[in-house]
């Protein structure tokens, strides 16, 4: 976080209360131990991949299963061009996952393609991405029950406005965005 943004917006920090979250899934670019320590103070179970600014010993990719859904995780700087759907499909097939979570673009996106769910949480800090200096802070909370994944998208709209929250649902194998 310290490379491109001061930190999480206070309104996001207020939502991330200890012992309320079972697992933190992070695409990377923690940029230092203090961010990992903060995450672990919220939840001791943290899965993280290595971003292009990380010097911690994270893996390039991770896979894990929650309920009936297999997740693939990757920072995303390895995807060329960044965020390209065809390149993301290649990684999804390599990881053999139902849901692929990648970052690096710092822009939230969610798309179902060929029954697989492609999710980019954006940037929780609103850090710029190298292509543009405009980035809206976003983070996701997920609930998994069997083969259904519910995703709440939290979007920071400024200090004087409430955090915007939207919900989307993916069911393993579904053919298009619902």
Short mmCIF file of N, CA and C in Angstrom, two decimals:
data_model
loop_
_atom_site.label_atom_id
_atom_site.label_comp_id
_atom_site.label_asym_id
_atom_site.label_seq_id
_atom_site.Cartn_x
_atom_site.Cartn_y
_atom_site.Cartn_z
N UNK A 1 0.79 -1.20 0.00
CA UNK A 1 0.00 0.00 0.00
C UNK A 1 0.84 1.27 0.00
N UNK A 2 1.97 1.32 0.68
CA UNK A 2 2.65 2.60 0.80
C UNK A 2 3.24 3.13 -0.51
N UNK A 3 3.34 2.34 -1.57
CA UNK A 3 3.94 2.80 -2.81
C UNK A 3 3.04 3.75 -3.58
N UNK A 4 1.75 3.49 -3.63
CA UNK A 4 0.86 4.27 -4.49
C UNK A 4 -0.35 4.86 -3.77
N UNK A 5 -0.52 4.55 -2.50
CA UNK A 5 -1.66 5.09 -1.74
C UNK A 5 -1.29 5.11 -0.26
N UNK A 6 -1.90 6.01 0.47
CA UNK A 6 -1.62 6.15 1.90
C UNK A 6 -2.11 4.95 2.68
N UNK A 7 -3.29 4.44 2.33
CA UNK A 7 -3.86 3.29 3.03
C UNK A 7 -5.31 3.12 2.68
N UNK A 8 -5.97 2.25 3.40
CA UNK A 8 -7.39 2.01 3.18
C UNK A 8 -8.20 3.22 3.65
N UNK A 9 -9.26 3.59 2.93
CA UNK A 9 -10.14 4.64 3.44
C UNK A 9 -10.68 4.25 4.81
N UNK A 10 -10.84 5.24 5.68
CA UNK A 10 -11.34 4.99 7.03
C UNK A 10 -12.67 4.24 7.02
N UNK A 11 -13.54 4.55 6.07
CA UNK A 11 -14.84 3.88 6.00
C UNK A 11 -14.67 2.39 5.71
N UNK A 12 -13.66 2.01 4.94
CA UNK A 12 -13.39 0.59 4.69
C UNK A 12 -12.83 -0.05 5.96
N UNK A 13 -11.90 0.63 6.62
CA UNK A 13 -11.33 0.09 7.85
C UNK A 13 -12.41 -0.19 8.89
N UNK A 14 -13.40 0.68 8.96
CA UNK A 14 -14.50 0.50 9.93
C UNK A 14 -15.31 -0.76 9.62
N UNK A 15 -15.36 -1.16 8.36
CA UNK A 15 -16.12 -2.35 7.97
C UNK A 15 -15.35 -3.66 8.23
N UNK A 16 -14.04 -3.57 8.29
CA UNK A 16 -13.20 -4.76 8.44
C UNK A 16 -12.87 -4.99 9.91
N UNK A 17 -13.82 -5.52 10.61
CA UNK A 17 -13.69 -5.76 12.04
C UNK A 17 -13.10 -7.14 12.33
N UNK A 18 -12.20 -7.25 13.30
CA UNK A 18 -11.64 -8.55 13.67
C UNK A 18 -12.72 -9.55 14.05
N UNK A 19 -12.48 -10.80 13.71
CA UNK A 19 -13.34 -11.94 14.03
C UNK A 19 -14.69 -11.93 13.30
N UNK A 20 -14.84 -11.12 12.27
CA UNK A 20 -16.07 -11.10 11.48
C UNK A 20 -15.87 -11.76 10.11
N UNK A 21 -14.61 -11.91 9.72
CA UNK A 21 -14.26 -12.44 8.40
C UNK A 21 -13.48 -13.73 8.60
N UNK A 22 -13.83 -14.78 7.83
CA UNK A 22 -13.17 -16.08 8.00
C UNK A 22 -11.86 -16.19 7.23
N UNK A 23 -11.76 -15.48 6.09
CA UNK A 23 -10.55 -15.58 5.28
C UNK A 23 -10.39 -14.31 4.46
N UNK A 24 -9.17 -13.83 4.34
CA UNK A 24 -8.86 -12.71 3.45
C UNK A 24 -8.13 -13.28 2.24
N UNK A 25 -8.61 -12.92 1.06
CA UNK A 25 -8.01 -13.35 -0.21
C UNK A 25 -7.49 -12.09 -0.87
N UNK A 26 -6.19 -12.03 -1.12
CA UNK A 26 -5.56 -10.82 -1.64
C UNK A 26 -4.75 -11.15 -2.89
N UNK A 27 -4.91 -10.33 -3.92
CA UNK A 27 -4.18 -10.57 -5.17
C UNK A 27 -2.74 -10.06 -5.12
N UNK A 28 -2.35 -9.37 -4.07
CA UNK A 28 -0.95 -8.97 -3.94
C UNK A 28 -0.73 -7.47 -3.89
N UNK A 29 0.54 -7.11 -4.00
CA UNK A 29 1.04 -5.75 -3.85
C UNK A 29 0.74 -5.19 -2.46
N UNK A 30 1.07 -6.01 -1.47
CA UNK A 30 0.98 -5.53 -0.09
C UNK A 30 2.11 -4.55 0.20
N UNK A 31 3.22 -4.71 -0.49
CA UNK A 31 4.36 -3.78 -0.42
C UNK A 31 5.05 -3.74 0.94
N UNK A 32 4.77 -4.67 1.80
CA UNK A 32 5.47 -4.69 3.08
C UNK A 32 4.75 -5.50 4.13
N UNK A 33 5.47 -5.82 5.15
CA UNK A 33 4.98 -6.67 6.23
C UNK A 33 3.84 -6.02 7.01
N UNK A 34 3.84 -4.69 7.14
CA UNK A 34 2.82 -4.05 7.98
C UNK A 34 1.42 -4.25 7.41
N UNK A 35 1.27 -4.33 6.10
CA UNK A 35 -0.05 -4.57 5.52
C UNK A 35 -0.51 -5.99 5.83
N UNK A 36 0.40 -6.96 5.72
CA UNK A 36 0.07 -8.35 6.08
C UNK A 36 -0.30 -8.43 7.56
N UNK A 37 0.44 -7.73 8.39
CA UNK A 37 0.13 -7.72 9.83
C UNK A 37 -1.26 -7.14 10.08
N UNK A 38 -1.62 -6.08 9.36
CA UNK A 38 -2.97 -5.51 9.50
C UNK A 38 -4.02 -6.54 9.09
N UNK A 39 -3.83 -7.19 7.92
CA UNK A 39 -4.78 -8.20 7.48
C UNK A 39 -4.93 -9.30 8.53
N UNK A 40 -3.81 -9.75 9.08
CA UNK A 40 -3.86 -10.83 10.07
C UNK A 40 -4.50 -10.38 11.38
N UNK A 41 -4.51 -9.07 11.65
CA UNK A 41 -5.21 -8.58 12.83
C UNK A 41 -6.73 -8.61 12.62
N UNK A 42 -7.14 -8.56 11.36
CA UNK A 42 -8.56 -8.67 11.02
C UNK A 42 -8.98 -10.13 10.96
N UNK A 43 -8.09 -10.96 10.38
CA UNK A 43 -8.39 -12.39 10.19
C UNK A 43 -7.07 -13.14 10.05
N UNK A 44 -6.84 -14.17 10.84
CA UNK A 44 -5.55 -14.88 10.77
C UNK A 44 -5.34 -15.70 9.49
N UNK A 45 -6.42 -16.02 8.75
CA UNK A 45 -6.32 -16.84 7.54
C UNK A 45 -6.25 -15.93 6.32
N UNK A 46 -5.03 -15.69 5.82
CA UNK A 46 -4.82 -14.80 4.68
C UNK A 46 -4.17 -15.60 3.55
N UNK A 47 -4.79 -15.56 2.37
CA UNK A 47 -4.22 -16.15 1.16
C UNK A 47 -3.82 -14.99 0.26
N UNK A 48 -2.58 -14.97 -0.19
CA UNK A 48 -2.09 -13.85 -0.98
C UNK A 48 -1.14 -14.35 -2.05
N UNK A 49 -1.20 -13.74 -3.22
CA UNK A 49 -0.22 -14.02 -4.27
C UNK A 49 0.71 -12.83 -4.40
N UNK A 50 1.82 -13.04 -5.10
CA UNK A 50 2.87 -12.03 -5.21
C UNK A 50 2.55 -11.04 -6.32
N UNK A 51 2.49 -9.77 -5.94
CA UNK A 51 2.33 -8.71 -6.92
C UNK A 51 3.68 -8.23 -7.41
N UNK A 52 3.68 -7.36 -8.37
CA UNK A 52 4.93 -6.88 -8.96
C UNK A 52 5.70 -5.94 -8.03
N UNK A 53 5.10 -5.50 -6.91
CA UNK A 53 5.81 -4.68 -5.94
C UNK A 53 6.05 -5.40 -4.62
N UNK A 54 5.79 -6.69 -4.56
CA UNK A 54 5.97 -7.45 -3.32
C UNK A 54 7.37 -8.04 -3.25
N UNK A 55 7.92 -8.01 -2.04
CA UNK A 55 9.19 -8.70 -1.81
C UNK A 55 9.02 -9.82 -0.79
N UNK A 56 7.77 -10.12 -0.46
CA UNK A 56 7.49 -11.21 0.47
C UNK A 56 7.41 -12.52 -0.32
N UNK A 57 7.61 -13.66 0.34
CA UNK A 57 7.70 -14.94 -0.39
C UNK A 57 6.35 -15.56 -0.75
N UNK A 58 5.51 -14.81 -1.46
CA UNK A 58 4.23 -15.33 -1.92
C UNK A 58 4.43 -16.09 -3.23
N UNK A 59 3.50 -16.99 -3.54
CA UNK A 59 3.51 -17.71 -4.81
C UNK A 59 2.92 -16.81 -5.91
N UNK A 60 3.24 -17.11 -7.15
CA UNK A 60 2.66 -16.38 -8.30
C UNK A 60 1.17 -16.64 -8.41
N UNK A 61 0.76 -17.88 -8.14
CA UNK A 61 -0.65 -18.27 -8.19
C UNK A 61 -0.97 -19.16 -6.99
N UNK A 62 -2.23 -19.19 -6.65
CA UNK A 62 -2.73 -20.08 -5.60
C UNK A 62 -4.04 -20.67 -6.08
N UNK A 63 -4.34 -21.88 -5.63
CA UNK A 63 -5.67 -22.46 -5.83
C UNK A 63 -6.14 -23.00 -4.49
N UNK A 64 -7.44 -22.92 -4.27
CA UNK A 64 -8.03 -23.42 -3.03
C UNK A 64 -9.52 -23.64 -3.30
N UNK A 65 -10.13 -24.47 -2.48
CA UNK A 65 -11.54 -24.79 -2.65
C UNK A 65 -12.30 -24.38 -1.40
N UNK A 66 -13.44 -23.71 -1.62
CA UNK A 66 -14.36 -23.37 -0.54
C UNK A 66 -15.72 -23.87 -1.00
N UNK A 67 -16.37 -24.67 -0.19
CA UNK A 67 -17.62 -25.29 -0.61
C UNK A 67 -17.35 -26.17 -1.81
N UNK A 68 -18.15 -26.01 -2.86
CA UNK A 68 -17.97 -26.78 -4.09
C UNK A 68 -17.25 -25.99 -5.17
N UNK A 69 -16.68 -24.84 -4.81
CA UNK A 69 -16.08 -23.94 -5.79
C UNK A 69 -14.56 -23.93 -5.63
N UNK A 70 -13.87 -24.17 -6.76
CA UNK A 70 -12.41 -24.08 -6.78
C UNK A 70 -12.03 -22.69 -7.28
N UNK A 71 -11.20 -22.01 -6.48
CA UNK A 71 -10.74 -20.65 -6.79
C UNK A 71 -9.31 -20.68 -7.30
N UNK A 72 -9.03 -19.80 -8.24
CA UNK A 72 -7.66 -19.53 -8.67
C UNK A 72 -7.38 -18.07 -8.35
N UNK A 73 -6.16 -17.78 -7.91
CA UNK A 73 -5.78 -16.44 -7.49
C UNK A 73 -4.44 -16.07 -8.12
N UNK A 74 -4.37 -14.86 -8.65
CA UNK A 74 -3.14 -14.38 -9.28
C UNK A 74 -3.16 -12.86 -9.23
N UNK A 75 -2.01 -12.24 -9.03
CA UNK A 75 -1.98 -10.78 -9.00
C UNK A 75 -2.49 -10.18 -10.30
N UNK A 76 -1.98 -10.61 -11.42
CA UNK A 76 -2.48 -10.14 -12.71
C UNK A 76 -1.46 -9.40 -13.56
N UNK A 77 -0.31 -9.01 -12.98
CA UNK A 77 0.68 -8.33 -13.82
C UNK A 77 1.28 -9.28 -14.86
N UNK A 78 1.08 -10.59 -14.64
CA UNK A 78 1.57 -11.59 -15.57
C UNK A 78 0.66 -11.75 -16.80
N UNK A 79 -0.55 -11.22 -16.72
CA UNK A 79 -1.54 -11.32 -17.80
C UNK A 79 -1.24 -10.22 -18.82
N UNK A 80 -0.98 -10.64 -20.06
CA UNK A 80 -0.66 -9.67 -21.11
C UNK A 80 -1.62 -9.88 -22.26
N UNK A 81 -2.28 -8.80 -22.70
CA UNK A 81 -2.40 -7.48 -22.06
C UNK A 81 -3.14 -7.57 -20.73
N UNK A 82 -2.89 -6.60 -19.83
CA UNK A 82 -3.49 -6.60 -18.51
C UNK A 82 -5.00 -6.68 -18.61
N UNK A 83 -5.59 -7.63 -17.88
CA UNK A 83 -7.03 -7.76 -17.82
C UNK A 83 -7.68 -8.34 -19.06
N UNK A 84 -6.90 -8.77 -20.04
CA UNK A 84 -7.42 -9.31 -21.29
C UNK A 84 -8.19 -10.61 -21.06
N UNK A 85 -9.44 -10.66 -21.52
CA UNK A 85 -10.31 -11.81 -21.26
C UNK A 85 -9.75 -13.12 -21.83
N UNK A 86 -9.21 -13.10 -23.02
CA UNK A 86 -8.65 -14.33 -23.61
C UNK A 86 -7.45 -14.82 -22.81
N UNK A 87 -6.61 -13.91 -22.37
CA UNK A 87 -5.45 -14.29 -21.54
C UNK A 87 -5.89 -14.80 -20.18
N UNK A 88 -6.94 -14.20 -19.62
CA UNK A 88 -7.48 -14.68 -18.34
C UNK A 88 -8.06 -16.08 -18.49
N UNK A 89 -8.69 -16.37 -19.62
CA UNK A 89 -9.23 -17.71 -19.86
C UNK A 89 -8.12 -18.76 -19.89
N UNK A 90 -6.98 -18.40 -20.47
CA UNK A 90 -5.84 -19.32 -20.51
C UNK A 90 -5.39 -19.65 -19.09
N UNK A 91 -5.25 -18.61 -18.25
CA UNK A 91 -4.85 -18.84 -16.85
C UNK A 91 -5.90 -19.66 -16.11
N UNK A 92 -7.17 -19.38 -16.34
CA UNK A 92 -8.24 -20.13 -15.69
C UNK A 92 -8.13 -21.61 -16.05
N UNK A 93 -7.87 -21.92 -17.31
CA UNK A 93 -7.73 -23.32 -17.71
C UNK A 93 -6.48 -23.96 -17.09
N UNK A 94 -5.39 -23.21 -17.02
CA UNK A 94 -4.16 -23.73 -16.41
C UNK A 94 -4.38 -24.06 -14.94
N UNK A 95 -5.11 -23.20 -14.24
CA UNK A 95 -5.37 -23.42 -12.81
C UNK A 95 -6.56 -24.34 -12.57
N UNK A 96 -7.31 -24.64 -13.63
CA UNK A 96 -8.47 -25.52 -13.57
C UNK A 96 -9.41 -25.10 -12.44
N UNK A 97 -9.84 -23.83 -12.48
CA UNK A 97 -10.67 -23.29 -11.41
C UNK A 97 -12.03 -22.85 -11.95
N UNK A 98 -12.98 -22.74 -11.03
CA UNK A 98 -14.32 -22.24 -11.36
C UNK A 98 -14.38 -20.73 -11.31
N UNK A 99 -13.63 -20.15 -10.38
CA UNK A 99 -13.59 -18.70 -10.18
C UNK A 99 -12.13 -18.27 -10.22
N UNK A 100 -11.82 -17.33 -11.11
CA UNK A 100 -10.47 -16.78 -11.19
C UNK A 100 -10.51 -15.35 -10.67
N UNK A 101 -9.69 -15.09 -9.64
CA UNK A 101 -9.60 -13.75 -9.05
C UNK A 101 -8.23 -13.19 -9.42
N UNK A 102 -8.23 -12.07 -10.13
CA UNK A 102 -6.98 -11.39 -10.50
C UNK A 102 -7.14 -9.91 -10.22
N UNK A 103 -6.03 -9.23 -10.18
CA UNK A 103 -6.04 -7.80 -9.93
C UNK A 103 -5.20 -7.07 -10.96
N UNK A 104 -4.36 -6.17 -10.47
CA UNK A 104 -3.38 -5.38 -11.21
C UNK A 104 -3.97 -4.20 -11.97
N UNK A 105 -5.18 -4.32 -12.49
CA UNK A 105 -5.77 -3.20 -13.23
C UNK A 105 -6.32 -2.12 -12.30
N UNK A 106 -6.54 -2.48 -11.04
CA UNK A 106 -7.10 -1.59 -10.02
C UNK A 106 -8.52 -1.14 -10.35
N UNK A 107 -9.20 -1.93 -11.16
CA UNK A 107 -10.58 -1.61 -11.56
C UNK A 107 -11.44 -2.85 -11.36
N UNK A 108 -12.53 -2.69 -10.61
CA UNK A 108 -13.43 -3.82 -10.37
C UNK A 108 -14.02 -4.32 -11.68
N UNK A 109 -14.11 -5.65 -11.79
CA UNK A 109 -14.84 -6.26 -12.90
C UNK A 109 -15.31 -7.64 -12.47
N UNK A 110 -16.42 -8.06 -13.05
CA UNK A 110 -16.98 -9.39 -12.80
C UNK A 110 -17.65 -9.85 -14.09
N UNK A 111 -17.26 -11.04 -14.55
CA UNK A 111 -17.83 -11.55 -15.80
C UNK A 111 -17.88 -13.07 -15.76
N UNK A 112 -18.99 -13.61 -16.24
CA UNK A 112 -19.11 -15.05 -16.41
C UNK A 112 -18.86 -15.35 -17.89
N UNK A 113 -17.99 -16.32 -18.14
CA UNK A 113 -17.68 -16.71 -19.51
C UNK A 113 -17.49 -18.22 -19.53
N UNK A 114 -18.22 -18.89 -20.38
CA UNK A 114 -18.13 -20.35 -20.52
C UNK A 114 -18.32 -21.06 -19.17
N UNK A 115 -19.20 -20.53 -18.34
CA UNK A 115 -19.51 -21.15 -17.06
C UNK A 115 -18.53 -20.85 -15.94
N UNK A 116 -17.49 -20.07 -16.24
CA UNK A 116 -16.48 -19.71 -15.24
C UNK A 116 -16.64 -18.24 -14.88
N UNK A 117 -16.27 -17.90 -13.64
CA UNK A 117 -16.45 -16.55 -13.13
C UNK A 117 -15.09 -15.88 -13.02
N UNK A 118 -14.96 -14.71 -13.64
CA UNK A 118 -13.73 -13.93 -13.64
C UNK A 118 -13.99 -12.68 -12.81
N UNK A 119 -13.20 -12.52 -11.76
CA UNK A 119 -13.45 -11.48 -10.77
C UNK A 119 -12.17 -10.68 -10.53
N UNK A 120 -12.30 -9.35 -10.59
CA UNK A 120 -11.20 -8.46 -10.25
C UNK A 120 -11.73 -7.52 -9.17
N UNK A 121 -11.17 -7.59 -7.96
CA UNK A 121 -11.70 -6.79 -6.86
C UNK A 121 -11.39 -5.30 -6.96
N UNK A 122 -10.54 -4.90 -7.90
CA UNK A 122 -10.13 -3.51 -7.98
C UNK A 122 -9.06 -3.22 -6.94
N UNK A 123 -9.00 -2.00 -6.45
CA UNK A 123 -8.01 -1.60 -5.46
C UNK A 123 -8.72 -1.05 -4.22
N UNK A 124 -8.46 -1.66 -3.08
CA UNK A 124 -9.09 -1.21 -1.84
C UNK A 124 -8.60 0.17 -1.43
N UNK A 125 -7.42 0.55 -1.89
CA UNK A 125 -6.87 1.86 -1.53
C UNK A 125 -7.18 2.93 -2.57
N UNK A 126 -7.55 2.51 -3.78
CA UNK A 126 -7.75 3.48 -4.86
C UNK A 126 -6.44 3.89 -5.50
N UNK A 127 -5.41 3.08 -5.32
CA UNK A 127 -4.10 3.38 -5.90
C UNK A 127 -4.19 3.46 -7.42
N UNK A 128 -3.42 4.36 -8.01
CA UNK A 128 -3.41 4.46 -9.47
C UNK A 128 -2.72 3.23 -10.06
N UNK A 129 -2.93 2.97 -11.35
CA UNK A 129 -2.44 1.72 -11.93
C UNK A 129 -1.36 1.87 -12.98
N UNK A 130 -0.87 3.04 -13.24
CA UNK A 130 0.16 3.19 -14.24
C UNK A 130 -0.40 3.60 -15.60
N UNK A 131 -1.65 3.27 -15.86
CA UNK A 131 -2.30 3.69 -17.11
C UNK A 131 -3.17 4.92 -16.89
N UNK A 132 -3.67 5.06 -15.66
CA UNK A 132 -4.51 6.21 -15.32
C UNK A 132 -4.31 6.55 -13.85
N UNK A 133 -4.47 7.81 -13.52
CA UNK A 133 -4.35 8.22 -12.11
C UNK A 133 -5.69 8.17 -11.41
N UNK A 134 -6.76 7.86 -12.16
CA UNK A 134 -8.09 7.80 -11.58
C UNK A 134 -8.46 6.36 -11.24
N UNK A 135 -8.67 6.12 -9.95
CA UNK A 135 -9.05 4.79 -9.49
C UNK A 135 -10.02 4.95 -8.32
N UNK A 136 -11.10 4.20 -8.35
CA UNK A 136 -12.10 4.25 -7.29
C UNK A 136 -11.83 3.10 -6.32
N UNK A 137 -11.64 3.39 -5.03
CA UNK A 137 -11.39 2.31 -4.08
C UNK A 137 -12.58 1.34 -4.00
N UNK A 138 -12.29 0.05 -4.13
CA UNK A 138 -13.30 -1.00 -4.01
C UNK A 138 -12.70 -2.19 -3.29
N UNK A 139 -13.55 -2.94 -2.60
CA UNK A 139 -13.16 -4.25 -2.10
C UNK A 139 -14.40 -5.12 -2.09
N UNK A 140 -14.20 -6.42 -1.94
CA UNK A 140 -15.28 -7.39 -2.03
C UNK A 140 -15.39 -8.19 -0.75
N UNK A 141 -16.62 -8.55 -0.39
CA UNK A 141 -16.88 -9.57 0.62
C UNK A 141 -17.62 -10.68 -0.10
N UNK A 142 -17.28 -11.92 0.21
CA UNK A 142 -17.89 -13.05 -0.46
C UNK A 142 -18.48 -14.02 0.55
N UNK A 143 -19.55 -14.66 0.14
CA UNK A 143 -20.17 -15.72 0.92
C UNK A 143 -20.34 -16.91 -0.01
N UNK A 144 -19.82 -18.06 0.39
CA UNK A 144 -19.89 -19.27 -0.44
C UNK A 144 -20.72 -20.31 0.29
N UNK A 145 -21.72 -20.82 -0.40
CA UNK A 145 -22.56 -21.92 0.11
C UNK A 145 -22.69 -22.95 -0.99
N UNK A 146 -22.00 -24.07 -0.81
CA UNK A 146 -22.04 -25.11 -1.83
C UNK A 146 -21.49 -24.61 -3.14
N UNK A 147 -22.32 -24.58 -4.18
CA UNK A 147 -21.87 -24.15 -5.51
C UNK A 147 -22.30 -22.71 -5.83
N UNK A 148 -22.75 -21.96 -4.82
CA UNK A 148 -23.18 -20.58 -5.05
C UNK A 148 -22.25 -19.61 -4.34
N UNK A 149 -21.87 -18.57 -5.06
CA UNK A 149 -21.00 -17.52 -4.55
C UNK A 149 -21.75 -16.19 -4.62
N UNK A 150 -21.89 -15.55 -3.47
CA UNK A 150 -22.47 -14.21 -3.42
C UNK A 150 -21.32 -13.24 -3.18
N UNK A 151 -21.31 -12.16 -3.95
CA UNK A 151 -20.25 -11.16 -3.86
C UNK A 151 -20.88 -9.80 -3.60
N UNK A 152 -20.42 -9.13 -2.54
CA UNK A 152 -20.82 -7.77 -2.25
C UNK A 152 -19.66 -6.87 -2.64
N UNK A 153 -19.95 -5.88 -3.48
CA UNK A 153 -18.94 -4.93 -3.95
C UNK A 153 -19.11 -3.65 -3.15
N UNK A 154 -18.05 -3.26 -2.45
CA UNK A 154 -18.05 -2.04 -1.65
C UNK A 154 -17.24 -0.99 -2.40
N UNK A 155 -17.87 0.15 -2.67
CA UNK A 155 -17.21 1.22 -3.44
C UNK A 155 -17.21 2.51 -2.62
N UNK A 156 -16.02 3.03 -2.40
CA UNK A 156 -15.85 4.28 -1.65
C UNK A 156 -16.24 5.44 -2.56
N UNK A 157 -17.10 6.32 -2.07
CA UNK A 157 -17.57 7.45 -2.86
C UNK A 157 -17.13 8.79 -2.30
N UNK A 158 -16.29 8.78 -1.31
CA UNK A 158 -15.83 10.02 -0.69
C UNK A 158 -16.20 10.07 0.78
N UNK A 159 -15.57 10.98 1.48
CA UNK A 159 -15.78 11.08 2.92
C UNK A 159 -17.19 11.51 3.29
N UNK A 160 -17.85 12.28 2.42
CA UNK A 160 -19.17 12.81 2.76
C UNK A 160 -20.33 11.96 2.27
N UNK A 161 -20.03 10.87 1.56
CA UNK A 161 -21.07 10.00 1.02
C UNK A 161 -20.95 8.61 1.62
N UNK A 162 -22.06 7.87 1.69
CA UNK A 162 -21.97 6.49 2.21
C UNK A 162 -21.25 5.58 1.21
N UNK A 163 -20.71 4.51 1.72
CA UNK A 163 -20.09 3.50 0.87
C UNK A 163 -21.20 2.84 0.05
N UNK A 164 -21.00 2.76 -1.24
CA UNK A 164 -21.97 2.12 -2.14
C UNK A 164 -21.76 0.61 -2.08
N UNK A 165 -22.86 -0.15 -1.98
CA UNK A 165 -22.77 -1.60 -1.90
C UNK A 165 -23.70 -2.21 -2.95
N UNK A 166 -23.16 -3.12 -3.74
CA UNK A 166 -23.94 -3.88 -4.71
C UNK A 166 -23.68 -5.36 -4.49
N UNK A 167 -24.62 -6.20 -4.92
CA UNK A 167 -24.48 -7.64 -4.74
C UNK A 167 -24.66 -8.34 -6.09
N UNK A 168 -23.80 -9.32 -6.34
CA UNK A 168 -23.94 -10.18 -7.50
C UNK A 168 -23.83 -11.63 -7.04
N UNK A 169 -24.42 -12.53 -7.79
CA UNK A 169 -24.40 -13.95 -7.44
C UNK A 169 -23.92 -14.76 -8.63
N UNK A 170 -23.05 -15.70 -8.36
CA UNK A 170 -22.56 -16.65 -9.35
C UNK A 170 -22.88 -18.05 -8.84
N UNK A 171 -23.41 -18.89 -9.71
CA UNK A 171 -23.60 -20.30 -9.40
C UNK A 171 -22.71 -21.09 -10.33
N UNK A 172 -21.93 -21.98 -9.76
CA UNK A 172 -20.97 -22.77 -10.52
C UNK A 172 -21.61 -23.33 -11.79
N UNK A 173 -20.98 -23.05 -12.93
CA UNK A 173 -21.45 -23.55 -14.22
C UNK A 173 -22.42 -22.65 -14.94
N UNK A 174 -22.85 -21.54 -14.32
CA UNK A 174 -23.82 -20.66 -15.00
C UNK A 174 -23.22 -20.11 -16.27
N UNK A 175 -24.05 -19.81 -17.24
CA UNK A 175 -23.57 -19.45 -18.57
C UNK A 175 -23.34 -17.96 -18.82
N UNK A 176 -24.03 -17.08 -18.10
CA UNK A 176 -23.81 -15.65 -18.32
C UNK A 176 -24.11 -14.89 -17.05
N UNK A 177 -23.73 -13.60 -17.02
CA UNK A 177 -23.99 -12.77 -15.85
C UNK A 177 -25.48 -12.70 -15.58
N UNK A 178 -25.86 -12.84 -14.30
CA UNK A 178 -27.27 -12.78 -13.91
C UNK A 178 -27.63 -11.40 -13.44
#
